[in-house]
PDB file of C-alpha atoms in Angstrom:
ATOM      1  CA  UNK A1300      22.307 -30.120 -54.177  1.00 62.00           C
ATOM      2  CA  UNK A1301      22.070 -31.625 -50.602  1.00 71.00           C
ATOM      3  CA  UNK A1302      20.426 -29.290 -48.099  1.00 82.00           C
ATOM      4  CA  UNK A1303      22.054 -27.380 -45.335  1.00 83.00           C
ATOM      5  CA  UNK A1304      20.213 -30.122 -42.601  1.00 82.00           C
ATOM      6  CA  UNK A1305      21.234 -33.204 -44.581  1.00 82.00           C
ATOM      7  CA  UNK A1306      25.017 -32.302 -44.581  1.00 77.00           C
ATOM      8  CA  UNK A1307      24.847 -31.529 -40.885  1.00 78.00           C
ATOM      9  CA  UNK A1308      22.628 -35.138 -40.459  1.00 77.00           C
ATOM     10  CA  UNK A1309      25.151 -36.936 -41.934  1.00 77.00           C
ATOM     11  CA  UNK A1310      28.301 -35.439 -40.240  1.00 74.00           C
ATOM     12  CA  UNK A1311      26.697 -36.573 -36.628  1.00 75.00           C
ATOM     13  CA  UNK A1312      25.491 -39.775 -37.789  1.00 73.00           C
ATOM     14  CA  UNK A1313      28.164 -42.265 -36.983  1.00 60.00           C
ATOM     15  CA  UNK A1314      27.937 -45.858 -37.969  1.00 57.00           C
ATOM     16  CA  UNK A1315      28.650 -48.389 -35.554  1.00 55.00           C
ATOM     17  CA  UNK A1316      32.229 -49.731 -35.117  1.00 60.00           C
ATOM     18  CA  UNK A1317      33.033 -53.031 -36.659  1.00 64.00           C
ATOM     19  CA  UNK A1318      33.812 -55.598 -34.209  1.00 63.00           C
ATOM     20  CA  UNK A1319      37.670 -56.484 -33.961  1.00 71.00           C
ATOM     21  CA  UNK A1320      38.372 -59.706 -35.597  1.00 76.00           C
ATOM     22  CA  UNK A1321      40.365 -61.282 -32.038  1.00 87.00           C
ATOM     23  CA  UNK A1322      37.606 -59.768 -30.010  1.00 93.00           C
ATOM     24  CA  UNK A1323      35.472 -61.815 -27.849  1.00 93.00           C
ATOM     25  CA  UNK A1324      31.677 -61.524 -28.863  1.00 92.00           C
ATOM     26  CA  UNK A1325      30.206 -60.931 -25.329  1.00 93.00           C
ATOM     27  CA  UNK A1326      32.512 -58.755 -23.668  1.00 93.00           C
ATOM     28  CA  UNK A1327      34.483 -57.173 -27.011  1.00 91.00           C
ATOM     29  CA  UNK A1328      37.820 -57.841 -25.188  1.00 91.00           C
ATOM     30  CA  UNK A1329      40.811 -58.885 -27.541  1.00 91.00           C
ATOM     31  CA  UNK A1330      41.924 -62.161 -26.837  1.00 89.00           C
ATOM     32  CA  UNK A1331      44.358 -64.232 -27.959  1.00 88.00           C
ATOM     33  CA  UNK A1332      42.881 -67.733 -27.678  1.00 90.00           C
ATOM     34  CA  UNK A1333      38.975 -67.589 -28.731  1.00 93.00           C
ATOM     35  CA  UNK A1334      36.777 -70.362 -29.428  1.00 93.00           C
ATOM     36  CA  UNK A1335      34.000 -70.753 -32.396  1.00 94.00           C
ATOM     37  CA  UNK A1336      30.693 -70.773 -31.609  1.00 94.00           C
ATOM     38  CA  UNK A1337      27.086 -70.719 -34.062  1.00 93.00           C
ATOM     39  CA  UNK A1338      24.354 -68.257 -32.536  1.00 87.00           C
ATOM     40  CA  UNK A1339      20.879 -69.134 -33.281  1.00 86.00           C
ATOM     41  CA  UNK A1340      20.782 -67.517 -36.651  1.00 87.00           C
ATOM     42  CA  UNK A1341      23.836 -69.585 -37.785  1.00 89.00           C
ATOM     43  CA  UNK A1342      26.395 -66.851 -37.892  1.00 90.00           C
ATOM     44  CA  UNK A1343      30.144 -67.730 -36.228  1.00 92.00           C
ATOM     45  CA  UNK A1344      30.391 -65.938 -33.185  1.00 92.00           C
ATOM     46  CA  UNK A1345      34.502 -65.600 -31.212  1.00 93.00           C
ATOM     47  CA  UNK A1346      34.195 -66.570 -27.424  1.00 94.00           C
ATOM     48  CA  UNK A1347      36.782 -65.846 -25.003  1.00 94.00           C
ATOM     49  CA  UNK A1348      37.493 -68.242 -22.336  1.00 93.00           C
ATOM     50  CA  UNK A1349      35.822 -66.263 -19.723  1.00 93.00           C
ATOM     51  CA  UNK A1350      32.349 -65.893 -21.410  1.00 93.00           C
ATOM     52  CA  UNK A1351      32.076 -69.841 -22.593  1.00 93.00           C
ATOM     53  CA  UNK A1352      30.187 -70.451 -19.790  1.00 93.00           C
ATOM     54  CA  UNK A1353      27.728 -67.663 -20.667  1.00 92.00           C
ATOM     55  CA  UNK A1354      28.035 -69.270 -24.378  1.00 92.00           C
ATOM     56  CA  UNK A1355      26.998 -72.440 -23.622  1.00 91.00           C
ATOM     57  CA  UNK A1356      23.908 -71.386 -20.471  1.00 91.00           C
ATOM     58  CA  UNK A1357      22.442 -69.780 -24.063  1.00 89.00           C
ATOM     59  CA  UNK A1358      22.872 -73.313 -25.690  1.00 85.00           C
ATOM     60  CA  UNK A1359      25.093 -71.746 -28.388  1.00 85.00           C
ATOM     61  CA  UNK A1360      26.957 -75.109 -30.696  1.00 83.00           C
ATOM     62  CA  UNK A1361      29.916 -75.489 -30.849  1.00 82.00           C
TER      63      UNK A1361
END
């Protein structure tokens, strides 16, 4: 049997929100047209066309 504290523990603990898929990286704003990017691990990243500029200053490929 779980304990009284874990039960309560894992009722507040709330896991973190998965990003939307049309949602720009950066600023998490849902955008229609959003370009590909690779972060320095590798990983696809969505840009919007407001935060390619911040994108690229952070040398991301595209």
């Amino acid at each position: 049997m779980k304990s009284i504290l874990t039960k309560i523990k894992e009722s507040f603990i709330t896991s973190a929100p998965k990003p939307h898929k049309n949602a720009c990286y950066f600023c998490k704003r849902k955008a229609a047209d959003l370009r590909n990017y690779r972060n320095e691990r590798n990983k696809k990243i969505t840009v919007c066309y407001l935060c390619v500029e911040y994108a690229e200053r952070r040398a991301y490929h595209k």
